[in-house]
PDB file of C-alpha atoms and ligand atoms in Angstrom:
ATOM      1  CA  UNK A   1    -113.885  68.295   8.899  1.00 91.00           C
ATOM      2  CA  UNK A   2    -117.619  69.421   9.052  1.00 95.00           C
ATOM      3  CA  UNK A   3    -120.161  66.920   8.671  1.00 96.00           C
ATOM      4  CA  UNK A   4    -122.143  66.449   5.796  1.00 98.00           C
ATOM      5  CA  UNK A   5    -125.791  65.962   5.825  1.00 98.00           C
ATOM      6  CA  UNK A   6    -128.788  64.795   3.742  1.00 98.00           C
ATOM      7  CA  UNK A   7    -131.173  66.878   3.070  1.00 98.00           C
ATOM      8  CA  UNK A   8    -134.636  66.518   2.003  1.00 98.00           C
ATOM      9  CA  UNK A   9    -137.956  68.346   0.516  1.00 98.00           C
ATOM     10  CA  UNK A  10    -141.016  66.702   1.467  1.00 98.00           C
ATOM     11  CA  UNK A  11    -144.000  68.138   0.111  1.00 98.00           C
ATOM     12  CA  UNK A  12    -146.992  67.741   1.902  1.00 98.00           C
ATOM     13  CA  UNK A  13    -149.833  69.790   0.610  1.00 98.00           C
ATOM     14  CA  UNK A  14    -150.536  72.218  -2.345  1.00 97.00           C
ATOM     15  CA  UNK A  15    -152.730  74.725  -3.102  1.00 96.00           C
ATOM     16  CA  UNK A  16    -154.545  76.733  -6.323  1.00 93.00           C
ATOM     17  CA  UNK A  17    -153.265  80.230  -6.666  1.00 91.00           C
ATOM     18  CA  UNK A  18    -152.449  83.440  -8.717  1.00 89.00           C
ATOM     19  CA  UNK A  19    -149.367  85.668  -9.411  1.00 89.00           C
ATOM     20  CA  UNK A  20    -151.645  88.697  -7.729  1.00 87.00           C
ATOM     21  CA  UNK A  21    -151.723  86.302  -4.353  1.00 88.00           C
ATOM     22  CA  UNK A  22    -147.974  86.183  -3.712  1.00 89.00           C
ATOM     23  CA  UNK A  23    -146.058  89.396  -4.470  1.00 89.00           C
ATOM     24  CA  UNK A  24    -146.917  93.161  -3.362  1.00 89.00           C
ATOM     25  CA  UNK A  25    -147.605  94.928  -6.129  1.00 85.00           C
ATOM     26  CA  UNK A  26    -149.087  92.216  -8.262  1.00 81.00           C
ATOM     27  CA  UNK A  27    -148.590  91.236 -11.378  1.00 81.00           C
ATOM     28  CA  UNK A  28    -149.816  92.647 -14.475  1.00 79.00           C
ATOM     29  CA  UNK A  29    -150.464  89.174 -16.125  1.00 82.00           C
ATOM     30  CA  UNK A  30    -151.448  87.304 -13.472  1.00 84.00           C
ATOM     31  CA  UNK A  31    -151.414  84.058 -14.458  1.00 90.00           C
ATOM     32  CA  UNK A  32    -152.363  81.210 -12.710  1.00 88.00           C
ATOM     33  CA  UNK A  33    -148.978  80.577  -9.802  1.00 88.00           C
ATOM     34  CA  UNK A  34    -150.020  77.180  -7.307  1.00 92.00           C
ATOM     35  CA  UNK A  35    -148.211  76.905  -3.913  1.00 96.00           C
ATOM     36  CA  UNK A  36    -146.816  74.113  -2.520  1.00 98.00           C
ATOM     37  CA  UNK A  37    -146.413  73.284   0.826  1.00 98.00           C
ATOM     38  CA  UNK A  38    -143.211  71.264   2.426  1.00 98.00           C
ATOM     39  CA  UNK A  39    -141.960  70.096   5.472  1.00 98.00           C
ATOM     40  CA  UNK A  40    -137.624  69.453   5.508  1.00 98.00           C
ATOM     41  CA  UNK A  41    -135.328  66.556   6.893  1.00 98.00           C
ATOM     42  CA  UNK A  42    -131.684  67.062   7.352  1.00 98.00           C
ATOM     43  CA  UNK A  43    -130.238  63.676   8.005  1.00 98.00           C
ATOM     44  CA  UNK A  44    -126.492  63.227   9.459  1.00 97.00           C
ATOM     45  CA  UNK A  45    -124.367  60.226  10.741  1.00 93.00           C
ATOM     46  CA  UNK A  46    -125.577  60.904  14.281  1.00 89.00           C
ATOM     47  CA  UNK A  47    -128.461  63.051  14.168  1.00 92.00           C
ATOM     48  CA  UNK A  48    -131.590  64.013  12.542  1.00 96.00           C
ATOM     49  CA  UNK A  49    -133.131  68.025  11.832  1.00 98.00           C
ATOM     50  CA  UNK A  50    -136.976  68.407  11.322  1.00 98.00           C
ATOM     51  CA  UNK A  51    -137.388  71.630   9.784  1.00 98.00           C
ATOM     52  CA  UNK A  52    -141.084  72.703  10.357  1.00 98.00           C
ATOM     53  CA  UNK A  53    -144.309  70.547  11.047  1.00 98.00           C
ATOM     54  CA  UNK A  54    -146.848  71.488   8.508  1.00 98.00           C
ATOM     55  CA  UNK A  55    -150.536  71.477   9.115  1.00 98.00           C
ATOM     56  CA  UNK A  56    -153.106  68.639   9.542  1.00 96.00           C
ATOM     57  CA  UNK A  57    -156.530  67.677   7.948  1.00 97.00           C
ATOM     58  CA  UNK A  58    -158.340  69.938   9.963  1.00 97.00           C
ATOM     59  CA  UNK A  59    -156.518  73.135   9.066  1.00 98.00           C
ATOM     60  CA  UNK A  60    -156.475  72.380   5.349  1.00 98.00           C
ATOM     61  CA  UNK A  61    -159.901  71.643   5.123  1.00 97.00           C
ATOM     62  CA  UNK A  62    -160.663  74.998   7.137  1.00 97.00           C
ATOM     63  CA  UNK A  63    -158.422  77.265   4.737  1.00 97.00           C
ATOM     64  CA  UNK A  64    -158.467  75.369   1.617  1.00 96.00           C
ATOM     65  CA  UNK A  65    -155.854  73.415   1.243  1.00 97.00           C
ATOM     66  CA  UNK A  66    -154.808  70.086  -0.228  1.00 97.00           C
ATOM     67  CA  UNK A  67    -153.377  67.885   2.516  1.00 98.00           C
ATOM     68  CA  UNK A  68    -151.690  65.119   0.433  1.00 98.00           C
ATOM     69  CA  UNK A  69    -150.248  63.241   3.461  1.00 98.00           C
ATOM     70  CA  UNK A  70    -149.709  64.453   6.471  1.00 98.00           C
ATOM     71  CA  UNK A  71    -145.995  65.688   7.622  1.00 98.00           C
ATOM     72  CA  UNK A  72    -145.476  62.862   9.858  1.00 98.00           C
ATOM     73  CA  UNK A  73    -147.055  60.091   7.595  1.00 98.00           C
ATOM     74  CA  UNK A  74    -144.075  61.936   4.393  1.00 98.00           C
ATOM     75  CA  UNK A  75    -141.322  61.522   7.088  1.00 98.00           C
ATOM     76  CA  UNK A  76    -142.188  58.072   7.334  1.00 98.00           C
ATOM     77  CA  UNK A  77    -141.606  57.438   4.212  1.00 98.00           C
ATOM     78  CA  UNK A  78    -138.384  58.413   4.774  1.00 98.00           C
ATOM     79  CA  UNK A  79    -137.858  56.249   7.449  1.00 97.00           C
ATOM     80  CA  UNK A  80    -138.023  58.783   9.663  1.00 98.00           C
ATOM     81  CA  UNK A  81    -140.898  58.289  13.149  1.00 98.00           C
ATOM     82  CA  UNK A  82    -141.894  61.246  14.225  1.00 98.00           C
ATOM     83  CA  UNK A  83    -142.655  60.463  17.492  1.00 98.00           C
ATOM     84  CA  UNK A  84    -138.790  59.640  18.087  1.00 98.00           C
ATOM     85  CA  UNK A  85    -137.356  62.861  16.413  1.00 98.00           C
ATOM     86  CA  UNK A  86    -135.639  64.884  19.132  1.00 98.00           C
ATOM     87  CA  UNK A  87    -134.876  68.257  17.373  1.00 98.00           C
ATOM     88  CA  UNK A  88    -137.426  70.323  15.024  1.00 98.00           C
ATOM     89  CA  UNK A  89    -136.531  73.565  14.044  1.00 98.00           C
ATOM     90  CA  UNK A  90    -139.479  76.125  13.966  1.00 98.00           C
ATOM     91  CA  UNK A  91    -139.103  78.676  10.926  1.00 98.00           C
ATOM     92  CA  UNK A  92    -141.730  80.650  12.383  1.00 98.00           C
ATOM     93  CA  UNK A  93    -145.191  79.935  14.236  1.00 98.00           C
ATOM     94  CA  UNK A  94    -147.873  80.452  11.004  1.00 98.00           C
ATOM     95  CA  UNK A  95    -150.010  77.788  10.352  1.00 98.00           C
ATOM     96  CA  UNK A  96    -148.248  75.791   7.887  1.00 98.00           C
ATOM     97  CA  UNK A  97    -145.178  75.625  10.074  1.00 98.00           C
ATOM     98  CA  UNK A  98    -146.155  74.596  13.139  1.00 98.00           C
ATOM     99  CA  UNK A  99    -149.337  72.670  12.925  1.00 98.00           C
ATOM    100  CA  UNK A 100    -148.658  69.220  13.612  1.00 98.00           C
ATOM    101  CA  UNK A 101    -146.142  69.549  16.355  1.00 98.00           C
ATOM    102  CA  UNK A 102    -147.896  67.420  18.852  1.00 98.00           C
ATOM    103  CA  UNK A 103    -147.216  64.363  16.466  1.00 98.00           C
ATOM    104  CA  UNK A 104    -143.320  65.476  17.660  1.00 98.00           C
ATOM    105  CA  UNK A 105    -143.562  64.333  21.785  1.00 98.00           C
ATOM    106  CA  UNK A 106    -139.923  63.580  21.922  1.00 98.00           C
ATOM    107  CA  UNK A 107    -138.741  66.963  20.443  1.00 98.00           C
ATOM    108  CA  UNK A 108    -137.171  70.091  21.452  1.00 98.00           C
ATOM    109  CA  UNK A 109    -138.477  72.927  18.968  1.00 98.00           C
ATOM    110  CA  UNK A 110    -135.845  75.504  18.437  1.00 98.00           C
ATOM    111  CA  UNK A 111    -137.354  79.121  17.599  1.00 98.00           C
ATOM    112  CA  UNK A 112    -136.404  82.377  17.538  1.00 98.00           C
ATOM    113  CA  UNK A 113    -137.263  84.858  20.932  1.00 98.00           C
ATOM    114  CA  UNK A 114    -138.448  87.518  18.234  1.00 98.00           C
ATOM    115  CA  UNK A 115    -141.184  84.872  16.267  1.00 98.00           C
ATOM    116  CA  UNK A 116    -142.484  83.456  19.931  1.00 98.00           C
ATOM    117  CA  UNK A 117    -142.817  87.707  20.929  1.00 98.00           C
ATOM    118  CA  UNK A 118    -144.807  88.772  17.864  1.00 98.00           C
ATOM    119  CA  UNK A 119    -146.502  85.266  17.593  1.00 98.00           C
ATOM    120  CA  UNK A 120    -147.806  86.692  21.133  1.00 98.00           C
ATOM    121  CA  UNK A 121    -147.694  90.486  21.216  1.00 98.00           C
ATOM    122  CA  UNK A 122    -149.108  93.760  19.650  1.00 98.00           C
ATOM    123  CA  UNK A 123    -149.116  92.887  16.348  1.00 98.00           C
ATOM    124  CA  UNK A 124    -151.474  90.050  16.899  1.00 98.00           C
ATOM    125  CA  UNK A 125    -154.568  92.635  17.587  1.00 98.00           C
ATOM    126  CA  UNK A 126    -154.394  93.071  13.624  1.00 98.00           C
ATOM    127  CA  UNK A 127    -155.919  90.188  10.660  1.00 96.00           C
ATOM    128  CA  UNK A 128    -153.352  91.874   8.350  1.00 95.00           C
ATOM    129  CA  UNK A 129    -150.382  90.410  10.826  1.00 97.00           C
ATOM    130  CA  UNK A 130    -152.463  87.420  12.766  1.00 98.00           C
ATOM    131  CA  UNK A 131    -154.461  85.443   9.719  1.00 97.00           C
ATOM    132  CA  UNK A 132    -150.915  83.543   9.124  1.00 97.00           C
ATOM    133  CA  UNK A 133    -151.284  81.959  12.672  1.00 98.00           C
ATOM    134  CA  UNK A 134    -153.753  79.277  14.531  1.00 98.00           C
ATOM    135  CA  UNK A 135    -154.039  80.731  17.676  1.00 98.00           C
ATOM    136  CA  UNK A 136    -154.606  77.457  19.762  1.00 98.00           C
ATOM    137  CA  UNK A 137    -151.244  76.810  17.774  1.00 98.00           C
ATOM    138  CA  UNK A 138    -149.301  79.966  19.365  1.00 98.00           C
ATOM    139  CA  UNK A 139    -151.095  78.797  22.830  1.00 98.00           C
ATOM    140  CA  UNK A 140    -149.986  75.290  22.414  1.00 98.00           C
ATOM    141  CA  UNK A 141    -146.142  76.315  21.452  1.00 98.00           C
ATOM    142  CA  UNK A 142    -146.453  78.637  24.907  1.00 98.00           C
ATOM    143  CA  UNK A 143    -147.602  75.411  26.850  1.00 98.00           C
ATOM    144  CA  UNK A 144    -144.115  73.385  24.818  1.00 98.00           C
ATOM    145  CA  UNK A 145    -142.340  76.418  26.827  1.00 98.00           C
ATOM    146  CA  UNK A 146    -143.661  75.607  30.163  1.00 98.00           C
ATOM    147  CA  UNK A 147    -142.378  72.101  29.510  1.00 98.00           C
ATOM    148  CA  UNK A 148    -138.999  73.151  29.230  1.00 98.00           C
ATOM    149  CA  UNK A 149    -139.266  71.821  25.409  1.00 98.00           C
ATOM    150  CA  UNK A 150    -138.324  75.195  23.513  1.00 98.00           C
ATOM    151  CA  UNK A 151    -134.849  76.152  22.910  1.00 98.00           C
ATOM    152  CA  UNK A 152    -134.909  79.834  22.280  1.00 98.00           C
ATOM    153  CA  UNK A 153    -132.211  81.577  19.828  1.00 98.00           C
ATOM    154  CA  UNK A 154    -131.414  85.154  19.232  1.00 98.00           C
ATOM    155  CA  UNK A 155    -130.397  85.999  15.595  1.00 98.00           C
ATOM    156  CA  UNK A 156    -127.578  83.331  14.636  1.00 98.00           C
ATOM    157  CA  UNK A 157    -127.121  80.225  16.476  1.00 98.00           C
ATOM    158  CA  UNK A 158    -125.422  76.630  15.789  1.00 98.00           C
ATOM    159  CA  UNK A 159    -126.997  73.666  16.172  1.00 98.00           C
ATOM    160  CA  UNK A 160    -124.495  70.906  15.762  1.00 97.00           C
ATOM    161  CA  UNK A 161    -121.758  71.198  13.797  1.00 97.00           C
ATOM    162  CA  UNK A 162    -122.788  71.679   9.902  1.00 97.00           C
ATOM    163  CA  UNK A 163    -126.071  73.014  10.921  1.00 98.00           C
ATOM    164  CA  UNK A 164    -127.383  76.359  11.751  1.00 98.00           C
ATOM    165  CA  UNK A 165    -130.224  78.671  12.089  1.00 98.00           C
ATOM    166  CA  UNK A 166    -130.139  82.715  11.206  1.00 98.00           C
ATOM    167  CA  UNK A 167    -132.984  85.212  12.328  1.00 98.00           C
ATOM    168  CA  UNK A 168    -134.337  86.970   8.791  1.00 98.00           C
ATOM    169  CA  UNK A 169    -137.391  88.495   9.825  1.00 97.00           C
ATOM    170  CA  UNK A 170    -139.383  89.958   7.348  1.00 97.00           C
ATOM    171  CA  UNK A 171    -142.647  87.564   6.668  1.00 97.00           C
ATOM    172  CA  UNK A 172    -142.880  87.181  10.298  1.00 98.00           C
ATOM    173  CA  UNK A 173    -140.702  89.381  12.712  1.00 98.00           C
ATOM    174  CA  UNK A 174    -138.741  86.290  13.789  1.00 98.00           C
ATOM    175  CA  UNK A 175    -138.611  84.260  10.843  1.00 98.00           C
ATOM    176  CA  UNK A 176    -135.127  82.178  10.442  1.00 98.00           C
ATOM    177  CA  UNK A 177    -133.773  79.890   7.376  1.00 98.00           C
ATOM    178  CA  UNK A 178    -131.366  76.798   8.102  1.00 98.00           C
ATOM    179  CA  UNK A 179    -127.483  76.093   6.773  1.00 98.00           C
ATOM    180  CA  UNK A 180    -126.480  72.921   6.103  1.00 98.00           C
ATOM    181  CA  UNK A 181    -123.501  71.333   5.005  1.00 98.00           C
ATOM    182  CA  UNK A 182    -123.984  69.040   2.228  1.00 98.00           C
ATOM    183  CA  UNK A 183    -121.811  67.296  -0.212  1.00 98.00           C
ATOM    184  CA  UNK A 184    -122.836  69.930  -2.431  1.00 98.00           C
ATOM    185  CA  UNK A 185    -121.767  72.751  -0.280  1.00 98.00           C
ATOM    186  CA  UNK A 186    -124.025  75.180   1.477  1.00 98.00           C
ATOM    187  CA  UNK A 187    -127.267  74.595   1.201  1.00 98.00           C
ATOM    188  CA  UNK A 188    -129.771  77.432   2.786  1.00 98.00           C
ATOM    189  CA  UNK A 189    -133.486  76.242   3.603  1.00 98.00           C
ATOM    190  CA  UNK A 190    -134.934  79.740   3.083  1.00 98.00           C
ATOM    191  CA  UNK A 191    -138.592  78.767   4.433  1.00 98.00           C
ATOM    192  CA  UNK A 192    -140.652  81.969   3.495  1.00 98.00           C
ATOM    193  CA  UNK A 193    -137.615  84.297   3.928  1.00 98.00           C
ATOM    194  CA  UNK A 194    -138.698  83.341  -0.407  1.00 98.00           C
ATOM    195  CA  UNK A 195    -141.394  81.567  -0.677  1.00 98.00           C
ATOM    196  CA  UNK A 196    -140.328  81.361  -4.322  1.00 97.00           C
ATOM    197  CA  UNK A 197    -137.422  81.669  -6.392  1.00 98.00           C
ATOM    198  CA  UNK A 198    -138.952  84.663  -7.671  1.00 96.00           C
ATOM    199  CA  UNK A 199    -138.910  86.489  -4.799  1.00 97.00           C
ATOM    200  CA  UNK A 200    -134.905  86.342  -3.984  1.00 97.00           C
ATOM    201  CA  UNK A 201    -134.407  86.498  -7.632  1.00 97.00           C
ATOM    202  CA  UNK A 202    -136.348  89.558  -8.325  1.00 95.00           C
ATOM    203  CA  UNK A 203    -136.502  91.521  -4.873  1.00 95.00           C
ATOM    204  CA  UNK A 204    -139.691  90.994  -4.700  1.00 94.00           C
ATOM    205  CA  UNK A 205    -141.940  90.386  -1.426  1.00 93.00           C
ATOM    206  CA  UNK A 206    -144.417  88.525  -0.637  1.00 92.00           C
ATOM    207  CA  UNK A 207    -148.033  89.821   0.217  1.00 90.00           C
ATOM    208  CA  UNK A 208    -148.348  88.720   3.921  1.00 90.00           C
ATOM    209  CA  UNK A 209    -145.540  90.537   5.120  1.00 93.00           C
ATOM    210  CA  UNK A 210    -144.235  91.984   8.634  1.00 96.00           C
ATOM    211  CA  UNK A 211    -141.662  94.058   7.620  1.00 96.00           C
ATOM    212  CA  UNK A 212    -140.741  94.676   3.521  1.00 96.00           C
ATOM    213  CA  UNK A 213    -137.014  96.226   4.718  1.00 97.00           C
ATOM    214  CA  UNK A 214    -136.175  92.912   6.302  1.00 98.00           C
ATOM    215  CA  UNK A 215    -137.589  90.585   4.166  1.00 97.00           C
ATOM    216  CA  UNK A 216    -135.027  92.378   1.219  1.00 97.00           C
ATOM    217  CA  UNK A 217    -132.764  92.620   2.991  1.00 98.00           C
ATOM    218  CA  UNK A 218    -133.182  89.411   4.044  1.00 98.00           C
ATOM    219  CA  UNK A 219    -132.508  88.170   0.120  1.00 98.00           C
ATOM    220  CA  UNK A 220    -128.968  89.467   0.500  1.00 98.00           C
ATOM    221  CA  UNK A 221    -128.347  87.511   3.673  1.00 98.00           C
ATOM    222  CA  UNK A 222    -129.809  84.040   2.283  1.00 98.00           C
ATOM    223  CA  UNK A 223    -127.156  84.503  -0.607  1.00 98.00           C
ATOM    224  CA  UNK A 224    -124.441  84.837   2.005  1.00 98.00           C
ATOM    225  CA  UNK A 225    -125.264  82.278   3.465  1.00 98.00           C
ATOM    226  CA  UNK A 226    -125.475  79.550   0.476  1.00 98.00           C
ATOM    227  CA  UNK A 227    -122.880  78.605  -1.794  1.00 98.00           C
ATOM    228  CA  UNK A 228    -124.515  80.161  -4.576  1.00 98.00           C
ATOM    229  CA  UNK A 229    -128.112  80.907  -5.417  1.00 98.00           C
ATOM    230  CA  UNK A 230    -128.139  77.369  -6.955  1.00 98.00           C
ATOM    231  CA  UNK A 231    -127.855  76.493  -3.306  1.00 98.00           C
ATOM    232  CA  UNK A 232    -130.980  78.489  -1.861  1.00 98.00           C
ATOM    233  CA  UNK A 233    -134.272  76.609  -1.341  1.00 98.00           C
ATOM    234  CA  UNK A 234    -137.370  78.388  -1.739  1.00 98.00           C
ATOM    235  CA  UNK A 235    -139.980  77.708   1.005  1.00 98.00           C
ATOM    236  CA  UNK A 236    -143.670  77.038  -1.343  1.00 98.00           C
ATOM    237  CA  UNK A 237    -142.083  77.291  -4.723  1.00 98.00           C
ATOM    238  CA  UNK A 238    -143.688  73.449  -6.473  1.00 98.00           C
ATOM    239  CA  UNK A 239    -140.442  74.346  -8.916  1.00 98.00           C
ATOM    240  CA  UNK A 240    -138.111  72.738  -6.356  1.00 98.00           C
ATOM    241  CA  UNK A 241    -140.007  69.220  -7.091  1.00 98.00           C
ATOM    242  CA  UNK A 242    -138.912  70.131 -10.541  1.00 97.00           C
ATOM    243  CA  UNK A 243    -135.198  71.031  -9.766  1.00 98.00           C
ATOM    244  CA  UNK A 244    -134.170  67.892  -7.818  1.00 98.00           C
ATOM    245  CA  UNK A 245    -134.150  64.275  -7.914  1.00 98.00           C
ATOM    246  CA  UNK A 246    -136.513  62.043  -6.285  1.00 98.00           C
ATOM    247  CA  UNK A 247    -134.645  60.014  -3.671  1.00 98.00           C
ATOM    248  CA  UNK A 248    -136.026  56.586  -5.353  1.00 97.00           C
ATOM    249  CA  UNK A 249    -138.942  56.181  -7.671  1.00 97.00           C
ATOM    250  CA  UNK A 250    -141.249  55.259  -5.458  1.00 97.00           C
ATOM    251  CA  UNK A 251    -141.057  59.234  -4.101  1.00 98.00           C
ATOM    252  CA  UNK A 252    -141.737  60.815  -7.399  1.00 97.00           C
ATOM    253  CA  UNK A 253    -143.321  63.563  -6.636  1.00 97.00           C
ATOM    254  CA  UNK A 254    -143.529  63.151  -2.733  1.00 98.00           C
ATOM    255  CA  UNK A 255    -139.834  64.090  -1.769  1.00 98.00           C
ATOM    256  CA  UNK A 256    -136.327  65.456  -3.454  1.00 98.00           C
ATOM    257  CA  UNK A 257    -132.970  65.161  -2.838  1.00 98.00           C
ATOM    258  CA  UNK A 258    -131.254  68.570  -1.909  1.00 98.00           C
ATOM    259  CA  UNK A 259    -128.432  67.712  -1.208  1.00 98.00           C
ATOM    260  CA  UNK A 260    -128.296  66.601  -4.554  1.00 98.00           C
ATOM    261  CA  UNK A 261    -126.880  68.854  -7.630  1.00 96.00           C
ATOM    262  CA  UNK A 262    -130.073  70.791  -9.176  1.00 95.00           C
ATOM    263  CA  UNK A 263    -131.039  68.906 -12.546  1.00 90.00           C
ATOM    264  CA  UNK A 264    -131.378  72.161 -14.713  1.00 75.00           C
TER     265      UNK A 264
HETATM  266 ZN1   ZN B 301    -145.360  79.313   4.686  1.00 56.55          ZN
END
């Protein structure tokens, strides 16, 4: 039998925004669209899955964002210390996905080889392709390497069983969502392979954007992935504190249960 896990949204920080800011193309209406900003716990029997690291005060303050807590402080409240974890996955290396991953000493980050090549290649010359990373961030994730503290994957790869990590591209050239096993079923952490529902829903793409073929593409693979689209988590979308339960009261608003049957 394959494990089940627990899995959590923790959101972290949140931001003003507009329909124009987050799909190519725009939108003829745009009306006002905020972002929200999360970090993920998967939670077995034996072992616990940090999915990304957020960003700190410093970064927020510098792009304009709301920290609300920081990632570490949201998987306390969890019961979770971050200092102890021993496995984060990496999404991909932009700013709100890596930034606080010195508060994780005891952890292996798993990425993919094509995010930690772009994060550090040709590509980076250009704003349009390098404004989505902190370069003292890359630098720091190149020093984790030296330390023998990144475990690199190429396209699909388990990570224990009931959890797993699949190369999208798209946003970022080596972008990857996690599957998990949940009482629920299959439950797909999309990170910004959709940064909202909207975008697997629709086909639409996002404006900061590596490679539009992929990133549709990429839709298609996220619903193979998950038991259904009911089962696909969007990476920024503020409608997934919405579509799930709190995990007690006292997280209203903070963190949701996704392992937990959408509430629509
Ligand atoms: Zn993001």
């Amino acid at each position: 039998m394959i494990p089940e896990y627990e899995v959590f949204a923790i959101r972290y920080a949140t931001r003003d925004g507009r329909r124009k800011n987050h799909f190519i193309g725009g939108d003829p209406h745009d009306a006002p669209m905020p972002m929200d900003y999360f970090v993920w716990l998967v939670r077995g029997a034996e072992r616990c899955f940090v999915v990304d690291t957020g960003f700190g005060a410093e970064v927020a303050a510098r792009r304009g964002r709301t920290l609300l807590r920081t990632p570490a402080e949201g998987l306390a409240l969890l019961d979770v210390d971050a200092s102890a974890v021993q496995d984060v996955v990496i999404t991909h290396l932009h700013y709100d996905h890596v930034g606080t991953f010195e508060s994780f000493p005891a952890a292996r980050f798993h990425l993919q080889d094509d995010e930690m090549a772009y994060a550090t290649g040709r590509h980076m010359r250009h704003r349009q392709f390098n404004h989505g990373y902190e370069v003292d961030e890359v630098v720091g994730m190149v020093r984790m390497v030296y330390k023998d503290r990144v475990s690199f994957h190429n396209g699909s790869a388990d990570l224990a069983p009931g959890i797993s990590l699949h190369r999208i591209g798209g946003h970022t050239h080596g972008l990857q969502c996690v599957r998990v096993n949940t009482r629920r079923g299959w439950v797909v952490l999309a990170s910004d392979a959709s940064h909202f529902y909207e975008h697997f829903e629709k086909r639409r793409v996002f404006t900061t954007m590596f490679n539009v073929g992929e990133a549709v593409d990429g839709y298609a693979t996220l619903e193979r992935l998950a038991d259904s689209p009911r089962h696909i988590v969007p990476g920024h979308d503020p409608l997934v504190m919405q579509r799930y339960p709190a995990p007690s009261p006292a997280l209203e608003g903070i963190a949701v249960r996704l392992d937990a049957e959408p509430l629509d």
